PDB file of C-alpha atoms and ligand atoms in Angstrom:
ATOM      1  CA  UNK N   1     -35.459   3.846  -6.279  1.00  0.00           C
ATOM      2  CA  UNK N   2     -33.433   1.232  -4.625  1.00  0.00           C
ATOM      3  CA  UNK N   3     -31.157  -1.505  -6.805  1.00  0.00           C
ATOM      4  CA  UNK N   4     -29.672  -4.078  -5.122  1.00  0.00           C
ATOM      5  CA  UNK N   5     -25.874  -4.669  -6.758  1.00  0.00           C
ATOM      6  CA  UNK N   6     -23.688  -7.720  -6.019  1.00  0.00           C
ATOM      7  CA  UNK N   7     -20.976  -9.074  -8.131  1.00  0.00           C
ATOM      8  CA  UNK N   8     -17.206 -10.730  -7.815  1.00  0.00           C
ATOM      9  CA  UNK N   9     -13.830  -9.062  -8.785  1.00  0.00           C
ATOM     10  CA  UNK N  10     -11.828 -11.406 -10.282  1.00  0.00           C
ATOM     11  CA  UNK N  11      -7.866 -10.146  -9.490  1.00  0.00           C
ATOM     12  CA  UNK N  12      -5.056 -10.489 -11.985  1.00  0.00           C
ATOM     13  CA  UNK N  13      -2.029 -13.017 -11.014  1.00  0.00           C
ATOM     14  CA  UNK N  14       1.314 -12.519 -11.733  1.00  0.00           C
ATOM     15  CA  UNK N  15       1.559 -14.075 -15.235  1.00  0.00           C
ATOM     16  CA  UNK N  16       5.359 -13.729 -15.457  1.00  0.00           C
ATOM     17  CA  UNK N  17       8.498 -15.473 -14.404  1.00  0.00           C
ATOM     18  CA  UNK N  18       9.142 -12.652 -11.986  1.00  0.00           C
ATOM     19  CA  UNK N  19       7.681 -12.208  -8.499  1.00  0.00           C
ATOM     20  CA  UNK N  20       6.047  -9.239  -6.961  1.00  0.00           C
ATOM     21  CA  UNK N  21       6.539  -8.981  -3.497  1.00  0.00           C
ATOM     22  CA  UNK N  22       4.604  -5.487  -1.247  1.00  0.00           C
ATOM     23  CA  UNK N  23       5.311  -4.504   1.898  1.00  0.00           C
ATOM     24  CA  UNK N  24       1.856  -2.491   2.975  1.00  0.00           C
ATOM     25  CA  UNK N  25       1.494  -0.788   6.539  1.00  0.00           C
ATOM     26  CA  UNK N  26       0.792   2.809   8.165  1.00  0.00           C
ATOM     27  CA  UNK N  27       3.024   5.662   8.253  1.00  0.00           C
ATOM     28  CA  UNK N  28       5.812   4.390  11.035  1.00  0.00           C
ATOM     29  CA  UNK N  29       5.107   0.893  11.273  1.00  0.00           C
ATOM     30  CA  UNK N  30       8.356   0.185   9.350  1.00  0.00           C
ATOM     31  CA  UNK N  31       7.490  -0.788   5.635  1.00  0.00           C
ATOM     32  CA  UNK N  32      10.344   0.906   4.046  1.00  0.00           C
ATOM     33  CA  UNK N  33      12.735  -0.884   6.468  1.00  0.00           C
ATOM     34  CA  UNK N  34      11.826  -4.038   6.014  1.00  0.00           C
ATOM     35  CA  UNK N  35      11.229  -3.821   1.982  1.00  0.00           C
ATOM     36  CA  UNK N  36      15.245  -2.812   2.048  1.00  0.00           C
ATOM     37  CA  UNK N  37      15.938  -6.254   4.300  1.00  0.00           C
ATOM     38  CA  UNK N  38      14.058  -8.564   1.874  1.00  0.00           C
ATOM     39  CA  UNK N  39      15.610  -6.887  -1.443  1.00  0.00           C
ATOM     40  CA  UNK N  40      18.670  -7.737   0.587  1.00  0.00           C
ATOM     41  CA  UNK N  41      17.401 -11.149   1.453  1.00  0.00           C
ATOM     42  CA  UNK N  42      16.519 -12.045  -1.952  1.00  0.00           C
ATOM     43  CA  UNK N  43      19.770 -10.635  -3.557  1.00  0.00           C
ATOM     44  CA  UNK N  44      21.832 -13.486  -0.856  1.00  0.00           C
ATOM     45  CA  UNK N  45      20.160 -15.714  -2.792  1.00  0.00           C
ATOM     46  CA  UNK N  46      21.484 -14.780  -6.164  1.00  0.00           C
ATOM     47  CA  UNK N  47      17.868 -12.926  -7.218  1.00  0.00           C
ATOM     48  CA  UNK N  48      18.449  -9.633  -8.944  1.00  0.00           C
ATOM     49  CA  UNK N  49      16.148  -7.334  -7.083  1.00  0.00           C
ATOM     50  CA  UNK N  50      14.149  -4.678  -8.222  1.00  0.00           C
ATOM     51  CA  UNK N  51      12.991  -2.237  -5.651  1.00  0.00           C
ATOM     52  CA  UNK N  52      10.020   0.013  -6.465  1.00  0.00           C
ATOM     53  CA  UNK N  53       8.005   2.362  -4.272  1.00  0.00           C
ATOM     54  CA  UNK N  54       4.479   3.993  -4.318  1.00  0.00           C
ATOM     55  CA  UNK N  55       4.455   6.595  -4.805  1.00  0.00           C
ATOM     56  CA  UNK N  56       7.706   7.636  -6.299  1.00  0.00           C
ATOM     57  CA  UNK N  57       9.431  10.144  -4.500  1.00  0.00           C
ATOM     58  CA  UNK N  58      11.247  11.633  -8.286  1.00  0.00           C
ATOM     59  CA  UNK N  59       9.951  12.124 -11.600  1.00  0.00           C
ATOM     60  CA  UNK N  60       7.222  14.370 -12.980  1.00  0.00           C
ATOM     61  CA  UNK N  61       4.475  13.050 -10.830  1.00  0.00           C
ATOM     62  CA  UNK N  62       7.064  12.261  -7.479  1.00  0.00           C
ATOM     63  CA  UNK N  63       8.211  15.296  -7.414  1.00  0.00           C
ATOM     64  CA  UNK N  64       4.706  16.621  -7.033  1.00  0.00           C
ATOM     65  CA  UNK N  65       3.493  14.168  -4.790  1.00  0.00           C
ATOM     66  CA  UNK N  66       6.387  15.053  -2.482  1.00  0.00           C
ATOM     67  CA  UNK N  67       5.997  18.573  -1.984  1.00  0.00           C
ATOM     68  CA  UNK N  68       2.731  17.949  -1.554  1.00  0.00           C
ATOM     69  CA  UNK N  69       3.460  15.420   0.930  1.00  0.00           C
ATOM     70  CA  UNK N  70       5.523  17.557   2.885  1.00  0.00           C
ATOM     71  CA  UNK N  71       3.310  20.460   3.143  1.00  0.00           C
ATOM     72  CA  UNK N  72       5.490  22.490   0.415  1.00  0.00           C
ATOM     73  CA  UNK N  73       2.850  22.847  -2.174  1.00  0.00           C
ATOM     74  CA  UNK N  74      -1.279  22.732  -0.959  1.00  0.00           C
ATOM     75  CA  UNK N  75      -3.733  20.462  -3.080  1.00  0.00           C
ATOM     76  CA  UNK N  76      -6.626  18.928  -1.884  1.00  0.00           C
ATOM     77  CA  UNK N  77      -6.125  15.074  -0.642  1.00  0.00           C
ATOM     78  CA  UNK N  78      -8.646  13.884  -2.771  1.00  0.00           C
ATOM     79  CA  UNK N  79      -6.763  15.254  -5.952  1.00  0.00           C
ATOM     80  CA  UNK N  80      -2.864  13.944  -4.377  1.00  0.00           C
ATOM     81  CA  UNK N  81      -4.784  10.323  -4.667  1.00  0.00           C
ATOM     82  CA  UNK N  82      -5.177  10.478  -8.236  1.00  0.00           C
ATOM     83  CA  UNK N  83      -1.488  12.141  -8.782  1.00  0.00           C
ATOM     84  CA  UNK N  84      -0.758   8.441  -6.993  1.00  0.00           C
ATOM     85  CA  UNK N  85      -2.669   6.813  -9.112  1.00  0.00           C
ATOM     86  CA  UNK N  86      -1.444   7.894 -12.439  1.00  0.00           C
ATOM     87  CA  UNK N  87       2.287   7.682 -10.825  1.00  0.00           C
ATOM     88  CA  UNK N  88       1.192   3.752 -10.426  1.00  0.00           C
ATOM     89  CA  UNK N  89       0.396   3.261 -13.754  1.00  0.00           C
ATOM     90  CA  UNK N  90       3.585   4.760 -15.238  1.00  0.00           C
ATOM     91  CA  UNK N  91       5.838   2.426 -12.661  1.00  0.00           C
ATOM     92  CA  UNK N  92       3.746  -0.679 -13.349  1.00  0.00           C
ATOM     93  CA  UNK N  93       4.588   0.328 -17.046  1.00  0.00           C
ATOM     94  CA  UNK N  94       8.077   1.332 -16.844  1.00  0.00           C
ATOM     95  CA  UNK N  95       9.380  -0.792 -13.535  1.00  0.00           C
ATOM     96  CA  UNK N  96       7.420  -3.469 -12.526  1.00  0.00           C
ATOM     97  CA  UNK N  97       6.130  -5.429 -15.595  1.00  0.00           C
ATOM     98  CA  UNK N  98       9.389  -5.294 -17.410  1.00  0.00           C
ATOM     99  CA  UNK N  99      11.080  -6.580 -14.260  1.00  0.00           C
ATOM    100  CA  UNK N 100       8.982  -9.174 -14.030  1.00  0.00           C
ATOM    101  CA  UNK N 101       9.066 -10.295 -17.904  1.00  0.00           C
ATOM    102  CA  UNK N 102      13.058 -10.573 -17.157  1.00  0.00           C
ATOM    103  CA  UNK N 103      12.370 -12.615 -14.446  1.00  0.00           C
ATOM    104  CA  UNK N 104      13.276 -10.609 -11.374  1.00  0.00           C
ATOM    105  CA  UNK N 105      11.699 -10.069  -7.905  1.00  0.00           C
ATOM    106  CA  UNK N 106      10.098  -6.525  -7.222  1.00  0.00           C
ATOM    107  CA  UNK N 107      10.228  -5.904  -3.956  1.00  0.00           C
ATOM    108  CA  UNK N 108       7.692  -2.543  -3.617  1.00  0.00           C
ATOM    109  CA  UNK N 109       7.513  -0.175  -0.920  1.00  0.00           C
ATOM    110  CA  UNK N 110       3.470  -0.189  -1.079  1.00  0.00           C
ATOM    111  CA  UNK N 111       1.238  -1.098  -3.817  1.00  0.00           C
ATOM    112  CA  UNK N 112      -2.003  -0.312  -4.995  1.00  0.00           C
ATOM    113  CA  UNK N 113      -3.738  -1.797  -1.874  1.00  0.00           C
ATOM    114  CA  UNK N 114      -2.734   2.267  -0.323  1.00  0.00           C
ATOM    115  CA  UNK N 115      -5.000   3.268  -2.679  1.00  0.00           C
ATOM    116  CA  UNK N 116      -7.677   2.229  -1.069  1.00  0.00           C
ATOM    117  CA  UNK N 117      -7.279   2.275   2.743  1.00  0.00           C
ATOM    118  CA  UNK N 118      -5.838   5.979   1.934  1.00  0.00           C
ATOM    119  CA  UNK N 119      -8.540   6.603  -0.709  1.00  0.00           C
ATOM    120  CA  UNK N 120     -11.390   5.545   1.934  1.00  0.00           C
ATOM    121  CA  UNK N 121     -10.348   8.176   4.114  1.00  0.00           C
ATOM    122  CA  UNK N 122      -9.931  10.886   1.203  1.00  0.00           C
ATOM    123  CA  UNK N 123     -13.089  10.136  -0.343  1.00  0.00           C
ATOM    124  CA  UNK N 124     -14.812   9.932   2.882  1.00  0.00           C
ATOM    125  CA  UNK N 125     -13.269  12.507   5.437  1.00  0.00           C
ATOM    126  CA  UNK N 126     -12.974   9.305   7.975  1.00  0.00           C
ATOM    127  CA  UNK N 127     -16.849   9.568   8.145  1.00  0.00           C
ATOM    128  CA  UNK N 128     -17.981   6.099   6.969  1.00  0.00           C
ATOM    129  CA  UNK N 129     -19.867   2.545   8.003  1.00  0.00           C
ATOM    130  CA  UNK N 130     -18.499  -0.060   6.524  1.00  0.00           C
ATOM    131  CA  UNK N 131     -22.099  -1.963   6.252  1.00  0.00           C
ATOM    132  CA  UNK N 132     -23.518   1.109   4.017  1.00  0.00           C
ATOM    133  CA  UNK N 133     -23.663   1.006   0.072  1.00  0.00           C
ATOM    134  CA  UNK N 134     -21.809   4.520  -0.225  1.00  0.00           C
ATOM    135  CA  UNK N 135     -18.446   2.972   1.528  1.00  0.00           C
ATOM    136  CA  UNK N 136     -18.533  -0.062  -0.644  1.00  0.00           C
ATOM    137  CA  UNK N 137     -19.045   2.162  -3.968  1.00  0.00           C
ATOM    138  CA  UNK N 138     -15.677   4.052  -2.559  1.00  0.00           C
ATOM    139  CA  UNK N 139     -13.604   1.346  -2.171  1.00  0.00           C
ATOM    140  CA  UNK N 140     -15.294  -0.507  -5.952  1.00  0.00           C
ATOM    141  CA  UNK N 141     -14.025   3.039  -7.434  1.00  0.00           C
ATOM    142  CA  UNK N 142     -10.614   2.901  -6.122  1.00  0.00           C
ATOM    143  CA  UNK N 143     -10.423  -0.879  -7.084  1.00  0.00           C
ATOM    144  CA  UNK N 144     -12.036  -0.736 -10.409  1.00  0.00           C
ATOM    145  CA  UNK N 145      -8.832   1.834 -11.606  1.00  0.00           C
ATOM    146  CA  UNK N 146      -6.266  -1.475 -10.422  1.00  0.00           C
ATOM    147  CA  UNK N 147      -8.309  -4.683 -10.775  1.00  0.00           C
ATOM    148  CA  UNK N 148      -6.702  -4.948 -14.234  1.00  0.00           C
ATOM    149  CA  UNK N 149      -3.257  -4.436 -12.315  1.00  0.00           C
ATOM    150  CA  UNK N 150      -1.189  -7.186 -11.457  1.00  0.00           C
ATOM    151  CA  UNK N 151      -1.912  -8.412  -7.802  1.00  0.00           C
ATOM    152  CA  UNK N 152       1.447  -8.666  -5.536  1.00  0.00           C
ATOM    153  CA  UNK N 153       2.328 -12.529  -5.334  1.00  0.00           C
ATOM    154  CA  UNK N 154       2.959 -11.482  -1.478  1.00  0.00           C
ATOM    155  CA  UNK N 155       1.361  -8.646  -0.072  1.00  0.00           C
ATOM    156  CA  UNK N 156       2.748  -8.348   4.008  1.00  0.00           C
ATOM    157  CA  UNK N 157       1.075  -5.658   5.822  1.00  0.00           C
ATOM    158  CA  UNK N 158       2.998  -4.958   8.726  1.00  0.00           C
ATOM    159  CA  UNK N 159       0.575  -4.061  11.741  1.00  0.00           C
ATOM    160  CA  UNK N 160       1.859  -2.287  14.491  1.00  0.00           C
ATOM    161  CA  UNK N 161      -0.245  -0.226  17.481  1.00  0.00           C
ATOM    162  CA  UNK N 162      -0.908   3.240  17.094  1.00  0.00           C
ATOM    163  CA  UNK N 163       1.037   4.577  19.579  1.00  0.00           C
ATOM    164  CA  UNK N 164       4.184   2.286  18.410  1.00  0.00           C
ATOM    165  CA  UNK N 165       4.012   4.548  14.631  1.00  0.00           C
ATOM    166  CA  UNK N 166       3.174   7.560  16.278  1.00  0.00           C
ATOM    167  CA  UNK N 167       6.158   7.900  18.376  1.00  0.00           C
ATOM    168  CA  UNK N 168       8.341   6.294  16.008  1.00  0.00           C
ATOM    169  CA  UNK N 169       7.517   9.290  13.835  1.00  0.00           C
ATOM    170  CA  UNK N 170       8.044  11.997  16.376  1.00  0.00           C
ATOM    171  CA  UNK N 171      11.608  10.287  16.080  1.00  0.00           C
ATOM    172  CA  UNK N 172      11.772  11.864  12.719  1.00  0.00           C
ATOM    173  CA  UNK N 173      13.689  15.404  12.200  1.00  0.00           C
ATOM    174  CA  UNK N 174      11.945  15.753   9.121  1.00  0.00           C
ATOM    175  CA  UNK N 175       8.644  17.790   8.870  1.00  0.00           C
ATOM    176  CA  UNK N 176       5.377  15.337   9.124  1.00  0.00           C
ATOM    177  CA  UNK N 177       3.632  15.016   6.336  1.00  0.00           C
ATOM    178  CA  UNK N 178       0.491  15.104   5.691  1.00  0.00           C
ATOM    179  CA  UNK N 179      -0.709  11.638   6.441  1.00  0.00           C
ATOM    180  CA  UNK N 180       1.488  11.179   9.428  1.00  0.00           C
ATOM    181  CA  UNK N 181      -1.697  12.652  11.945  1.00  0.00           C
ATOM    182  CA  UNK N 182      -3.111  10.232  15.207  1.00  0.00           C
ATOM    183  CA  UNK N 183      -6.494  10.902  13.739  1.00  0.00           C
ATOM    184  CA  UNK N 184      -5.902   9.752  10.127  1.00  0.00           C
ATOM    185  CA  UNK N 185      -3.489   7.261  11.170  1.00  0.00           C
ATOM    186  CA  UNK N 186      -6.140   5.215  13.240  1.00  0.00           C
ATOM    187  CA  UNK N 187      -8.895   5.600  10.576  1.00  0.00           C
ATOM    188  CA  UNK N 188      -5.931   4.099   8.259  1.00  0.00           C
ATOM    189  CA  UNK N 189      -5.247   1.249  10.565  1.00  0.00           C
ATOM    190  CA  UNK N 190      -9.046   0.644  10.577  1.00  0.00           C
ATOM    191  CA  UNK N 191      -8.720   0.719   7.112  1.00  0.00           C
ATOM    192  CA  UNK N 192      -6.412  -1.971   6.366  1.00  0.00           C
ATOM    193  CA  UNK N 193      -7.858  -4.001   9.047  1.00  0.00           C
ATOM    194  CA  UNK N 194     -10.900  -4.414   6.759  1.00  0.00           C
ATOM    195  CA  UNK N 195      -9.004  -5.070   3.947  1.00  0.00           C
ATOM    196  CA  UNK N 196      -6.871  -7.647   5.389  1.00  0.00           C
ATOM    197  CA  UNK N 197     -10.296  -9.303   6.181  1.00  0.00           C
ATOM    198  CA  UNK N 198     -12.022  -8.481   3.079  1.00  0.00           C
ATOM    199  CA  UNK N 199      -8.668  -9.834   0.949  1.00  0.00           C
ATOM    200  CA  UNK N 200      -7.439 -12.381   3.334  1.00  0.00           C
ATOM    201  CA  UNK N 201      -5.705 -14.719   0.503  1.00  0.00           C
ATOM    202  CA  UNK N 202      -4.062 -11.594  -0.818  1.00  0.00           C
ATOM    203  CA  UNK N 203      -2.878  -9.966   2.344  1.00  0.00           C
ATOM    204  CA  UNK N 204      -0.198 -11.864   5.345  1.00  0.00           C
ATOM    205  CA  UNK N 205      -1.084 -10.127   8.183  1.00  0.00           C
ATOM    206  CA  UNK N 206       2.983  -9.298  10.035  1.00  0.00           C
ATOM    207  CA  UNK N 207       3.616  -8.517  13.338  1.00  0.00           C
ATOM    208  CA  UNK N 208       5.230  -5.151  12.996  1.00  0.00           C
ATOM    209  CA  UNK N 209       6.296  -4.983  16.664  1.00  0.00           C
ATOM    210  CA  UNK N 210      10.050  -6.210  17.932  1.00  0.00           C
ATOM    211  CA  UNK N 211      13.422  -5.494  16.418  1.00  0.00           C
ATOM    212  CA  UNK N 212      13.901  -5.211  12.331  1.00  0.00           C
ATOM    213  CA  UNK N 213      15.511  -9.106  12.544  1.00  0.00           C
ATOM    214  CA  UNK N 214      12.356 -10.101  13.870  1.00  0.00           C
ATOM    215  CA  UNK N 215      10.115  -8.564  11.978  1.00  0.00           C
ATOM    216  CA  UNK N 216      12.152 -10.067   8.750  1.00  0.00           C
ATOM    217  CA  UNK N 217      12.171 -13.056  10.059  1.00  0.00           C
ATOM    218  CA  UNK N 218       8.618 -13.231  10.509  1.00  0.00           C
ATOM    219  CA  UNK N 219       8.514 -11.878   6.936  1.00  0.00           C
ATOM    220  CA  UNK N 220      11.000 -14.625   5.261  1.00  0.00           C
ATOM    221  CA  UNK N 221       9.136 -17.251   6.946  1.00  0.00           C
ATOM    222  CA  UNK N 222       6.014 -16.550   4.992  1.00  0.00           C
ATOM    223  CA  UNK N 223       7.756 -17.039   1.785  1.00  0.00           C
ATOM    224  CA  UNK N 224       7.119 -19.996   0.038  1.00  0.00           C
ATOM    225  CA  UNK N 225       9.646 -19.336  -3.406  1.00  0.00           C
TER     226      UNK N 225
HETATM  227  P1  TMP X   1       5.342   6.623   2.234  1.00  0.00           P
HETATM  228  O1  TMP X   1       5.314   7.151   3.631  1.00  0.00           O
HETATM  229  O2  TMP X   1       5.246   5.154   2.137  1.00  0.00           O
HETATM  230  O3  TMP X   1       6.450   7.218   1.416  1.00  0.00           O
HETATM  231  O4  TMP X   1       3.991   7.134   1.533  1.00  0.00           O
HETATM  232  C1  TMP X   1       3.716   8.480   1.501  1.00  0.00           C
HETATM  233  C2  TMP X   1       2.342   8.778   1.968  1.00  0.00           C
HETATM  234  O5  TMP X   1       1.425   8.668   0.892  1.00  0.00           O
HETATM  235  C3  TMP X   1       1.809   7.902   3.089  1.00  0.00           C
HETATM  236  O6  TMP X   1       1.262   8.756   4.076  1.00  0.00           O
HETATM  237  C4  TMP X   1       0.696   7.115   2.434  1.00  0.00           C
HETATM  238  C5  TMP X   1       0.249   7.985   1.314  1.00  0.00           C
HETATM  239  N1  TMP X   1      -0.312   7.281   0.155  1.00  0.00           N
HETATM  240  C6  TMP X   1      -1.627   7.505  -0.192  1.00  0.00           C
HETATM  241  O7  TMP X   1      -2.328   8.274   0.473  1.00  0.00           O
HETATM  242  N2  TMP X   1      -2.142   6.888  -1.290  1.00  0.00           N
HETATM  243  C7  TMP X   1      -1.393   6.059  -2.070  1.00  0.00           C
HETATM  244  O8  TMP X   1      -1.885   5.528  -3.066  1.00  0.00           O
HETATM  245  C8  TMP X   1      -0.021   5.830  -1.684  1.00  0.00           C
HETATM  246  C9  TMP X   1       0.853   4.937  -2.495  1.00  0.00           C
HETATM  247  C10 TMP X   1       0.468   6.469  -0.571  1.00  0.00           C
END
């Protein structure tokens, strides 16, 4: 039998004195950069600035998550998601709502939005159309664990070319994690190319590409506080 299911998602503002600023983008298009530049921004201007990150790279669940990340310990993808998910739920507790009672700006190194463009591909093994009832149910699962979350007053996803991340990760001496593959990393661009459609008041598209000071630049002038 076929149903025919349509409904709206209705997602939580910032109620608080606070603000909650993300910085979403691929592996290597320079989030974690440019989060550090607008906590600096924001502290010029007499803010105190709370910087968060998803998912936590310390704690019970970061320290996980990391070794997992970095190929140290094996788990399935689709079981790391919900490691990030519960992480999220203890930093929104702990971190970000407090912060945001006291009145403070939380600048976060990704947000829940991850969730969802990583989840897709988890859930989904990067074999999806995103016109078919099975992809929407994926991403209503994903969102129906964070539609009670606070949304980011500013979510920036930085976009940058494939190619641009990819060699800006071969840059890296680390090891690559898991995540930081051409393959995923173009289904992941897909990815938040549909959600920056799909949420388009939520998410400021940012052109990832030029030197850090422009890309802040570009960044600062989108803020309206
Ligand atoms: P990072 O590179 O921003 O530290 O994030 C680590 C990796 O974890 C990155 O490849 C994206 C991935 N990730 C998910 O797959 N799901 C999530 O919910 C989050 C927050 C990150």
């Amino acid at each position: 039998m076929k149903y025919h299911v349509e409904f709206d998602i209705d997602l939580k503002k910032n109620p608080y004195k606070g603000k909650y600023i993300a910085v979403e983008g691929i592996d290597g298009s320079g989030k974690t950069t440019q989060a550090e530049k607008l906590a600096e921004y924001f502290r010029t201007k007499g803010k105190t600035v709370i910087q968060a990150r998803e998912p936590r790279k310390t704690g019970v669940i970061g320290d996980i998550v990391q070794k997992v990340l970095n190929r140290k310990l094996k788990m399935s993808t689709l079981s790391l998601q919900y490691l990030f998910a519960t992480d999220r739920v203890l930093s929104q507790e702990e971190v970000i709502i407090p912060a945001l009672k006291r009145g403070d700006v939380v600048v976060s190194d990704r947000c829940f939005w991850s969730a969802i463009v990583y989840g897709i591909l988890d859930r989904t093994g990067g074999q999806y159309n995103y016109k078919e009832a099975d992809f929407m149910l994926v991403v209503y699962s994903i969102l129906s664990m964070y539609h009670r979350f606070i949304v980011p007053d500013y979510t920036f996803y930085l976009k940058i070319p494939l190619e641009a991340a990819i060699s800006r990760i071969r840059k890296k001496d680390d090891i690559l994690e898991i995540y930081e593959d051409k393959e995923k990393l173009r289904k992941v661009i897909e990815g938040y190319n549909w959600l920056s459609t799909k949420f388009d008041k939520e998410i400021i598209i940012i052109n990832g590409e030029g030197s850090v000071e422009e890309v802040t630049k570009r960044i600062i002038s989108r803020l309206s506080l």
